[in-house]
Coordinates of C-alpha atoms and ligand atoms in Angstrom, one line a residue:
X1 CA -37.5 22.7 32.3
X2 CA -33.9 21.9 31.8
X3 CA -30.9 23.3 33.7
X4 CA -29.9 26.8 33.4
X5 CA -26.2 26.4 32.8
X6 CA -24.7 25.3 29.6
X7 CA -22.8 22.6 31.5
X8 CA -25.5 21.4 33.8
X9 CA -26.3 18.4 31.7
X10 CA -22.7 17.5 30.9
X11 CA -20.2 15.4 32.9
X12 CA -18.1 18.6 33.5
X13 CA -20.9 20.5 35.1
X14 CA -18.9 20.9 38.3
X15 CA -16.0 22.7 36.7
X16 CA -18.2 25.8 36.2
X17 CA -21.2 25.3 38.5
X18 CA -22.9 27.7 40.8
X19 CA -23.6 25.7 43.9
X20 CA -26.1 27.0 46.5
X21 CA -25.5 25.9 50.1
X22 CA -28.7 25.0 52.0
X23 CA -28.6 25.0 55.8
X24 CA -31.8 23.0 56.1
X25 CA -32.6 24.1 59.7
X26 CA -32.8 27.7 58.6
X27 CA -33.9 27.6 55.0
X28 CA -37.7 27.3 55.1
X29 CA -40.1 25.7 57.6
X30 CA -42.6 23.5 55.8
X31 CA -44.4 22.1 58.9
X32 CA -44.5 25.3 61.0
X33 CA -42.7 23.8 64.0
X34 CA -39.9 26.4 64.2
X35 CA -37.2 24.4 62.4
X36 CA -36.6 24.4 58.6
X37 CA -37.1 21.1 56.9
X38 CA -37.1 19.3 53.6
X39 CA -40.8 20.1 52.9
X40 CA -39.6 23.8 53.1
X41 CA -36.9 23.2 50.6
X42 CA -39.2 21.4 48.2
X43 CA -41.6 24.3 48.3
X44 CA -38.8 26.7 47.4
X45 CA -37.4 24.7 44.5
X46 CA -39.0 27.0 42.0
X47 CA -37.3 29.9 43.7
X48 CA -33.9 28.2 43.4
X49 CA -34.5 27.3 39.8
X50 CA -35.4 30.9 39.0
X51 CA -32.3 32.0 40.8
X52 CA -30.4 29.9 38.4
X53 CA -28.2 27.6 40.5
X54 CA -26.8 24.3 39.2
X55 CA -26.6 22.4 42.5
X56 CA -27.6 22.4 46.1
X57 CA -25.2 21.4 48.9
X58 CA -27.1 20.4 52.0
X59 CA -25.3 20.6 55.3
X60 CA -25.9 17.4 57.2
X61 CA -29.6 16.4 57.2
X62 CA -29.1 13.0 58.9
X63 CA -30.3 11.8 62.3
X64 CA -28.4 13.9 64.8
X65 CA -28.8 15.2 68.4
X66 CA -27.7 18.6 66.8
X67 CA -24.9 19.1 69.4
X68 CA -23.0 20.8 66.5
X69 CA -25.8 21.7 64.1
X70 CA -25.9 18.2 62.5
X71 CA -22.1 17.7 62.2
X72 CA -22.6 15.1 64.9
X73 CA -24.2 12.4 62.8
X74 CA -26.0 9.5 64.6
X75 CA -27.0 7.6 61.5
X76 CA -26.1 8.5 57.9
X77 CA -29.0 6.4 56.5
X78 CA -31.8 8.2 58.3
X79 CA -32.9 11.8 57.8
X80 CA -33.4 13.6 61.1
X81 CA -37.1 13.6 61.9
X82 CA -36.9 17.3 62.5
X83 CA -36.2 17.6 58.7
X84 CA -38.3 14.9 57.3
X85 CA -37.9 11.3 56.0
X86 CA -35.6 9.4 53.6
X87 CA -38.5 9.1 51.2
X88 CA -38.8 12.9 51.2
X89 CA -35.1 13.4 50.6
X90 CA -35.4 11.0 47.6
X91 CA -38.3 13.0 46.3
X92 CA -36.4 16.3 46.8
X93 CA -33.4 15.0 45.0
X94 CA -35.5 13.9 42.0
X95 CA -37.6 17.0 41.9
X96 CA -34.6 19.2 42.0
X97 CA -33.0 17.2 39.2
X98 CA -36.1 17.7 37.1
X99 CA -35.4 21.4 37.4
X100 CA -31.8 20.9 36.3
X101 CA -30.5 21.2 39.9
X102 CA -28.1 18.5 41.3
X103 CA -27.7 17.5 44.9
X104 CA -24.6 17.4 47.0
X105 CA -24.6 15.9 50.5
X106 CA -22.2 16.5 53.4
X107 CA -20.2 13.6 54.8
X108 CA -18.3 14.1 58.1
X109 CA -15.6 11.4 58.2
X110 CA -13.6 12.8 61.1
X111 CA -16.2 12.0 63.8
X112 CA -19.7 10.7 64.5
X113 CA -22.2 11.6 67.2
X114 CA -21.7 10.1 70.7
X115 CA -25.3 8.8 70.0
X116 CA -24.0 6.8 67.0
X117 CA -24.5 3.0 67.4
X118 CA -20.8 2.4 67.2
X119 CA -19.9 4.8 70.0
X120 CA -22.7 3.5 72.3
X121 CA -21.4 0.0 71.7
X122 CA -17.8 1.2 72.4
X123 CA -18.9 2.7 75.7
X124 CA -20.8 -0.5 76.7
X125 CA -18.1 -2.9 75.6
X126 CA -15.4 -1.4 77.9
X127 CA -11.6 -1.0 77.7
X128 CA -9.6 -3.3 75.3
X129 CA -12.7 -4.3 73.3
X130 CA -12.8 -4.4 69.5
X131 CA -15.7 -1.9 69.7
X132 CA -13.4 0.8 71.1
X133 CA -10.9 0.3 68.3
X134 CA -13.1 2.2 65.9
X135 CA -12.4 5.3 68.0
X136 CA -9.3 6.6 69.8
X137 CA -9.7 5.4 73.4
X138 CA -6.6 5.6 75.6
X139 CA -5.7 5.4 79.3
X140 CA -4.9 8.8 80.8
X141 CA -1.5 10.1 81.9
X142 CA -0.6 10.9 85.5
X143 CA -0.5 8.6 88.5
X144 CA -4.1 7.6 88.3
X145 CA -4.7 8.3 84.7
X146 CA -6.3 11.6 85.6
X147 CA -4.6 13.6 82.9
X148 CA -5.6 13.6 79.2
X149 CA -3.5 11.3 77.0
X150 CA -2.0 14.2 75.0
X151 CA -1.9 17.9 74.6
X152 CA -3.8 18.5 71.4
X153 CA -5.8 21.7 71.2
X154 CA -9.4 21.6 70.1
X155 CA -10.6 23.0 66.8
X156 CA -13.2 24.7 69.0
X157 CA -11.7 26.0 72.1
X158 CA -11.7 23.6 75.1
X159 CA -10.4 20.1 75.7
X160 CA -10.0 17.4 73.1
X161 CA -10.3 14.4 75.5
X162 CA -13.1 13.3 77.7
X163 CA -12.9 10.6 80.4
X164 CA -15.5 8.0 80.6
X165 CA -16.8 6.2 83.7
X166 CA -14.4 3.2 83.4
X167 CA -11.4 5.6 83.4
X168 CA -10.4 5.6 79.7
X169 CA -10.3 8.8 77.7
X170 CA -11.6 9.3 74.1
X171 CA -10.4 11.8 71.5
X172 CA -12.6 14.5 70.0
X173 CA -11.1 17.3 68.0
X174 CA -14.5 19.1 68.3
X175 CA -17.0 18.7 71.0
X176 CA -17.3 15.7 73.4
X177 CA -20.4 14.8 71.5
X178 CA -18.3 14.2 68.4
X179 CA -15.9 11.3 69.1
X180 CA -13.1 11.0 66.4
X181 CA -13.1 7.9 64.3
X182 CA -10.0 5.7 63.9
X183 CA -9.2 5.7 60.2
X184 CA -6.7 2.9 60.6
X185 CA -9.6 0.6 61.2
X186 CA -10.9 -1.2 58.0
X187 CA -14.5 -1.1 59.2
X188 CA -14.3 2.7 59.4
X189 CA -13.2 2.8 55.8
X190 CA -15.7 0.3 54.6
X191 CA -18.6 2.0 56.3
X192 CA -17.8 5.4 54.7
X193 CA -17.6 3.8 51.2
X194 CA -21.0 2.1 51.8
X195 CA -22.4 5.5 52.9
X196 CA -21.2 7.1 49.8
X197 CA -22.8 4.4 47.7
X198 CA -26.0 4.7 49.7
X199 CA -26.3 8.4 48.7
X200 CA -25.0 8.0 45.1
X201 CA -27.7 5.3 44.6
X202 CA -30.3 7.8 45.6
X203 CA -29.2 10.2 42.8
X204 CA -26.8 12.4 44.7
X205 CA -24.2 14.0 42.3
X206 CA -21.6 15.0 44.8
X207 CA -20.3 15.0 48.3
X208 CA -18.8 17.8 50.5
X209 CA -16.2 16.3 52.8
X210 CA -16.2 17.9 56.2
X211 CA -12.8 18.7 57.9
X212 CA -11.2 16.7 55.1
X213 CA -7.6 17.3 56.3
X214 CA -8.1 16.2 59.9
X215 CA -9.2 12.7 59.5
X216 CA -5.9 10.7 59.8
X217 CA -4.0 10.6 63.1
X218 CA -0.5 9.6 64.1
X219 CA -1.3 6.1 65.6
X220 CA 0.9 7.0 68.6
X221 CA -1.2 10.1 69.3
X222 CA 2.0 12.0 70.4
X223 CA 2.0 15.5 71.8
X224 CA 2.3 18.1 69.2
X225 CA 5.9 19.5 68.9
X226 CA 6.3 22.4 66.6
X227 CA 8.6 21.7 63.7
X228 CA 9.1 18.1 64.5
X229 CA 8.0 15.8 61.7
X230 CA 4.5 15.6 60.2
X231 CA 1.7 17.1 62.2
X232 CA 0.0 14.4 64.3
X233 CA -3.5 15.1 62.9
X234 CA -3.4 17.8 60.2
X235 CA -2.8 17.0 56.6
X236 CA -1.2 13.6 57.0
X237 CA 0.0 11.8 54.0
X238 CA -2.1 8.7 54.7
X239 CA -5.2 10.7 54.0
X240 CA -4.6 10.6 50.3
X241 CA -5.0 6.9 50.0
X242 CA -8.4 7.2 51.7
X243 CA -9.6 9.8 49.2
X244 CA -8.2 7.9 46.2
X245 CA -10.3 5.0 47.3
X246 CA -13.4 7.3 47.7
X247 CA -12.7 8.6 44.2
X248 CA -12.9 5.1 42.8
X249 CA -16.4 4.8 44.3
X250 CA -17.5 8.3 43.0
X251 CA -16.2 7.5 39.5
X252 CA -18.6 4.5 39.3
X253 CA -21.4 7.0 39.6
X254 CA -19.9 10.0 37.9
X255 CA -20.2 11.9 41.2
X256 CA -17.8 14.6 42.5
X257 CA -16.2 15.8 45.7
X258 CA -15.5 19.1 47.2
X259 CA -13.2 19.1 50.2
X260 CA -13.2 21.3 53.2
X261 CA -9.5 21.8 53.3
X262 CA -8.2 24.7 55.4
X263 CA -4.5 24.8 54.3
X264 CA -2.3 27.8 53.9
X265 CA 0.4 25.9 52.1
X266 CA -0.5 26.0 48.3
X267 CA 1.5 22.9 47.4
X268 CA 0.0 20.8 50.2
X269 CA -3.5 22.0 49.3
X270 CA -3.1 21.1 45.7
X271 CA -2.2 17.5 46.6
X272 CA -5.8 16.9 47.5
X273 CA -6.8 17.9 44.0
X274 CA -4.4 15.6 42.1
X275 CA -6.0 13.4 39.4
X276 CA -7.6 10.4 41.1
X277 CA -8.3 12.3 44.4
X278 CA -10.8 15.2 45.1
X279 CA -12.3 17.1 42.2
X280 CA -12.4 20.4 44.0
X281 CA -11.8 22.0 47.4
X282 CA -13.1 25.2 49.0
X283 CA -11.0 28.3 48.3
X284 CA -10.7 29.7 51.8
X285 CA -7.8 32.0 50.9
X286 CA -10.2 34.0 48.7
X287 CA -12.9 33.9 51.3
X288 CA -10.7 35.1 54.1
X289 CA -9.1 37.9 52.0
X290 CA -10.0 41.5 53.0
X291 CA -11.6 43.8 50.5
X292 CA -8.3 45.1 49.2
X293 CA -7.3 45.2 45.6
X294 CA -3.8 44.0 45.9
X295 CA -4.5 41.2 48.3
X296 CA -7.5 40.0 46.3
X297 CA -5.4 40.0 43.1
X298 CA -2.7 38.0 44.9
X299 CA -5.3 35.6 46.3
X300 CA -6.7 35.1 42.7
X301 CA -3.2 34.6 41.2
X302 CA -2.3 32.3 44.0
X303 CA -5.4 30.2 43.6
X304 CA -5.0 29.8 39.8
X305 CA -1.3 29.0 40.2
X306 CA -1.9 26.3 42.8
X307 CA -4.7 24.7 40.8
X308 CA -3.0 24.8 37.4
X309 CA -0.4 21.9 37.9
X310 CA -3.1 19.5 39.0
X311 CA -5.7 20.5 36.4
X312 CA -8.4 21.2 38.9
X313 CA -10.8 24.1 38.6
X314 CA -10.8 26.7 41.4
X315 CA -13.8 27.4 43.6
X316 CA -14.8 30.9 44.7
X317 CA -16.4 31.2 48.1
X318 CA -17.5 34.4 49.9
X319 CA -19.4 32.9 52.8
X320 CA -20.7 29.7 54.5
X321 CA -22.4 28.5 57.7
X322 CA -19.1 28.9 59.7
X323 CA -18.1 32.5 59.0
X324 CA -19.4 36.0 59.5
X325 CA -21.7 37.0 56.6
X326 CA -20.1 38.8 53.7
X327 CA -22.0 42.1 54.0
X328 CA -21.0 42.5 57.7
X329 CA -17.4 41.5 57.1
X330 CA -16.9 43.8 54.1
X331 CA -18.5 46.6 56.0
X332 CA -15.9 46.7 58.7
X333 CA -13.4 49.5 58.7
X334 CA -10.3 47.4 59.1
X335 CA -9.2 43.9 58.4
X336 CA -12.4 42.9 56.7
X337 CA -10.9 39.4 56.5
X338 CA -12.0 36.6 58.7
X339 CA -10.4 34.5 61.3
X340 CA -12.1 32.3 63.8
X341 CA -9.9 33.7 66.6
X342 CA -11.0 37.2 65.8
X343 CA -14.8 36.7 66.1
X344 CA -16.0 38.9 68.9
X345 CA -19.2 40.6 70.0
X346 CA -19.8 44.2 69.0
X347 CA -17.4 44.7 66.2
X348 CA -18.8 47.8 64.3
X349 CA -19.7 47.6 60.7
X350 CA -21.1 49.9 58.0
X351 CA -23.8 47.8 56.3
X352 CA -24.2 50.2 53.4
X353 CA -20.5 49.9 52.5
X354 CA -20.6 46.2 53.2
X355 CA -23.5 45.7 50.8
X356 CA -21.9 47.8 48.1
X357 CA -18.8 45.6 48.3
X358 CA -20.7 42.4 48.6
X359 CA -22.5 43.3 45.3
X360 CA -19.2 44.0 43.6
X361 CA -17.7 40.8 45.1
X362 CA -20.6 38.8 43.7
X363 CA -19.8 40.0 40.1
X364 CA -16.1 39.5 40.7
X365 CA -16.4 35.9 41.9
X366 CA -19.0 34.9 39.3
X367 CA -16.7 36.1 36.6
X368 CA -13.6 34.2 37.7
X369 CA -12.6 30.8 36.2
X370 CA -14.2 27.8 38.0
X371 CA -17.2 27.2 40.2
X372 CA -18.9 29.4 42.7
X373 CA -20.5 28.7 46.1
X374 CA -23.4 30.7 47.3
X375 CA -24.5 30.4 50.9
X376 CA -28.3 30.7 51.5
X377 CA -29.3 34.3 52.2
X378 CA -26.2 35.7 50.5
X379 CA -28.4 36.4 47.4
X380 CA -30.6 38.4 49.8
X381 CA -27.6 40.4 51.1
X382 CA -28.4 39.3 54.7
X383 CA -26.0 40.7 57.3
X384 CA -24.7 38.8 60.3
X385 CA -27.6 38.8 62.8
X386 CA -27.1 39.6 66.5
X387 CA -28.4 36.6 68.3
X388 CA -29.2 37.4 72.0
X389 CA -26.8 35.5 74.3
X390 CA -29.6 33.5 75.9
X391 CA -30.7 32.2 72.5
X392 CA -27.3 31.1 71.2
X393 CA -27.0 27.4 70.4
X394 CA -23.6 27.1 68.8
X395 CA -21.1 25.1 70.9
X396 CA -18.3 27.5 69.9
X397 CA -19.9 30.1 72.1
X398 CA -20.1 27.8 75.1
X399 CA -16.7 26.3 74.7
X400 CA -15.1 29.8 74.5
X401 CA -16.9 30.7 77.8
X402 CA -19.0 33.2 75.9
X403 CA -16.1 35.1 74.4
X404 CA -16.7 34.0 70.8
X405 CA -20.3 34.7 69.6
X406 CA -20.1 31.5 67.5
X407 CA -21.7 31.0 64.2
X408 CA -25.4 31.4 64.9
X409 CA -25.4 34.9 63.4
X410 CA -25.1 33.5 59.9
X411 CA -27.6 30.7 60.6
X412 CA -30.7 32.8 61.4
X413 CA -33.9 31.6 59.5
X414 CA -34.3 33.2 56.1
X415 CA -36.9 35.9 55.4
X416 CA -39.2 35.0 52.5
X417 CA -42.3 37.2 52.8
X418 CA -42.1 40.6 54.3
X419 CA -45.7 40.8 55.4
X420 CA -46.0 37.5 57.2
X421 CA -45.2 36.1 60.7
X422 CA -41.5 35.5 61.1
X423 CA -40.9 37.0 57.7
X424 CA -42.5 34.1 56.0
X425 CA -40.0 31.5 57.3
X426 CA -43.1 29.3 57.8
X427 CA -43.1 28.9 61.6
X428 CA -46.2 29.2 63.7
X429 CA -44.0 30.0 66.8
X430 CA -40.6 31.7 67.1
X431 CA -38.1 29.8 65.0
X432 CA -35.2 28.0 66.6
X433 CA -33.0 31.1 66.3
X434 CA -34.8 34.5 66.6
X435 CA -34.8 36.8 63.5
X436 CA -33.6 40.3 64.4
X437 CA -35.6 43.4 64.1
X438 CA -35.9 44.6 60.5
X439 CA -35.3 41.2 59.0
X440 CA -38.4 41.4 56.9
X441 CA -36.8 44.3 54.9
X442 CA -34.6 41.6 53.3
X443 CA -37.5 39.3 52.4
X444 CA -37.2 37.6 49.0
X445 CA -40.7 38.7 47.9
X446 CA -39.9 42.4 48.1
X447 CA -36.5 41.9 46.7
X448 CA -37.9 40.1 43.7
X449 CA -40.0 43.1 42.8
X450 CA -37.1 45.6 43.3
X451 CA -34.8 46.1 40.4
X452 CA -32.0 47.4 42.6
X453 CA -32.1 44.6 45.1
X454 CA -29.3 42.0 45.8
X455 CA -31.7 39.2 44.7
X456 CA -32.3 41.0 41.3
X457 CA -28.5 41.4 40.9
X458 CA -27.8 37.7 41.6
X459 CA -30.6 36.5 39.3
X460 CA -29.3 38.7 36.5
X461 CA -25.7 37.7 37.0
X462 CA -26.5 34.0 37.2
X463 CA -28.7 34.2 34.0
X464 CA -25.9 36.0 32.1
X465 CA -23.2 33.7 33.4
X466 CA -25.2 30.6 32.3
X467 CA -25.8 32.1 28.8
X468 CA -22.2 33.1 28.2
X469 CA -19.8 30.1 27.6
X470 CA -16.9 32.5 28.3
X471 CA -17.6 32.4 32.0
X472 CA -17.0 29.5 34.3
X473 CA -14.0 27.2 33.8
X474 CA -11.4 28.5 31.3
X475 CA -8.6 31.0 30.8
X476 CA -8.5 34.6 32.2
X477 CA -6.1 37.4 31.6
X478 CA -5.5 40.5 33.6
X479 CA -5.9 43.8 31.7
X480 CA -3.9 46.9 32.3
X481 CA -6.0 49.1 34.7
X482 CA -5.7 52.3 36.7
X483 CA -4.3 52.0 40.2
X484 CA -7.1 50.7 42.5
X485 CA -8.8 48.8 39.7
X486 CA -8.9 45.1 38.9
X487 CA -9.8 44.2 35.3
X488 CA -9.6 40.9 33.5
X489 CA -10.8 39.4 30.3
X490 CA -12.5 36.1 29.8
X491 CA -13.0 34.3 26.4
X492 CA -15.6 35.7 24.0
X493 CA -14.6 39.3 24.8
X494 CA -16.1 39.3 28.3
X495 CA -14.5 41.7 30.8
X496 CA -14.9 42.2 34.5
X497 CA -13.7 45.4 36.2
X498 CA -13.8 46.3 39.9
X499 CA -12.9 49.7 41.3
X500 CA -11.5 49.7 44.9
X501 CA -10.3 53.3 44.7
X502 CA -12.0 56.5 46.0
X503 CA -12.0 58.2 42.6
X504 CA -14.2 56.9 39.8
X505 CA -12.4 54.8 37.1
X506 CA -12.7 54.9 33.4
X507 CA -14.2 51.7 32.1
X508 CA -11.9 49.5 30.0
X509 CA -12.7 49.6 26.2
X510 CA -16.0 47.9 25.5
X511 CA -18.9 47.7 23.1
X512 CA -21.6 47.0 25.8
X513 CA -22.2 47.1 29.5
X514 CA -23.7 43.8 30.4
X515 CA -24.3 44.2 34.1
X516 CA -23.1 46.5 36.9
X517 CA -23.2 46.0 40.7
X518 CA -24.2 49.7 41.1
X519 CA -24.9 52.8 39.0
X520 CA -22.1 54.3 37.0
X521 CA -21.5 58.0 37.5
X522 CA -22.8 60.8 35.2
X523 CA -19.7 60.5 33.0
X524 CA -19.9 56.7 32.8
X525 CA -17.1 56.2 35.3
X526 CA -17.0 53.2 37.6
X527 CA -17.5 54.4 41.3
X528 CA -15.6 53.0 44.3
X529 CA -16.6 49.4 45.4
X530 CA -18.4 48.8 42.1
X531 CA -18.0 46.0 39.6
X532 CA -19.1 45.8 36.0
X533 CA -19.3 43.1 33.3
X534 CA -18.5 44.3 29.8
X535 CA -18.4 43.0 26.3
X536 CA -15.3 44.2 24.4
Ligands
LIG1 C1 -16.7 21.8 59.7 C2 -18.1 22.4 59.5 C3 -18.5 23.0 60.8 C4 -18.4 21.9 61.9 C5 -17.1 21.2 61.9 C6 -17.1 19.9 62.8 O1 -15.8 22.8 59.8 O2 -18.2 23.3 58.5 O3 -19.7 23.6 60.8 O4 -18.7 22.5 63.2 O5 -16.6 20.8 60.7 O6 -17.8 18.9 62.1

């Protein structure tokens, strides 16, 4: 069977692709031990092919103590035994490709695990050693070096420096188990290019670059002073040379990059997407936008305007493994947007409203120009799960002293079969995160048989999108629409309309309704929080 999308065989596949994010720990458990694994993914490849995705992005599957869900990599050339083996990963990559599905792996250049051979060697070798130069080791401040070398705040709450036994401190923008690498060191650069090649040689088509804008540091590691020169560790100009060099490696293999770049400044963001740098970056402005017509329109216009000068296609993202699930976010009464600092326990949500909006948002994002990211379980309409405090594993929770629930609520193992233990996730015992009550109602098997389910909607939308060359990369044009309505045209007479207003809206002129996220009303009007695809 060849790929579903018109572009999946071509070199420009990534400009229009639908990319499905797999969080392997929670996708499917093939060996029954409570943790998802590669055997589980391989068994579900037919499901993914039927869904119609063009590529899978795997969050880190490498050897890791899992202090931050695998974003603490101990060895890039080994698959964590909890997930499988390298031979199995190779099989998975090949089997997926046979179904027309490409593979994207996750590389985490900012840091490694404290169990990585380099960091262990650095600890053993002591102050002043060449081994320590691959990291940021410094003496402390204060009379006896008892104070951290600078005042940088952590990306997760808590400290950014940890003192080791011999008195030196090392920098970690995330947890102490994730020491930051020194990107001024030639071996750090060489090693990452070797790792890229290692995975490209194994048939990988792309790489997601974790925390891409944090990697370079001011070599002086100065305190951060607002408004004084370039930021000491965010979005530094030196980064671009690193990614230009990575790009030369990727070009040898025809592989592509997607950068995790959180950057409110449109011009600075677009710099990462210049020719010769990254192919794409995640669109977090769209993801963090509340369900509001004007703000979404502004986010879409802003996205297209910032990408146009560099010729890069936009990406459209509603959810990932770091944020509150779409259905729950959109179901909240106010400020349905997302910010890490606003994540709190017990924020009320209306799941019916959230689901309606998530369905409409699916059709909206799949109709926009560019590629789309889909996070596992989004196609099932999963809400954010309440994970009991005593079961939480995410370091964000612990580092915030239990104020921030962290990200486990979007990482709960998927429900596959309603009438099976642990909703068919595959475990013989309770999975690594417990599934909440009622989880089996979202199971893929019952949704597959239900014409009104989220899964059925996604399957229909992906099938249509793949068969219509007017979707994906290309031009779009806003159409005049009633207040509260967004309507735009794509090539070949395709139209997408979304109604945000309370009163039903008249559909734009059309010859056929191709797909709707909910029922139209008796007189053919588009109800609130509903989207439709039309042919003019
Ligand atoms: C990225 C990842 C996140 C991880 C962090 C540190 O933001 O998406 O899950 O915790 O980087 O690697």
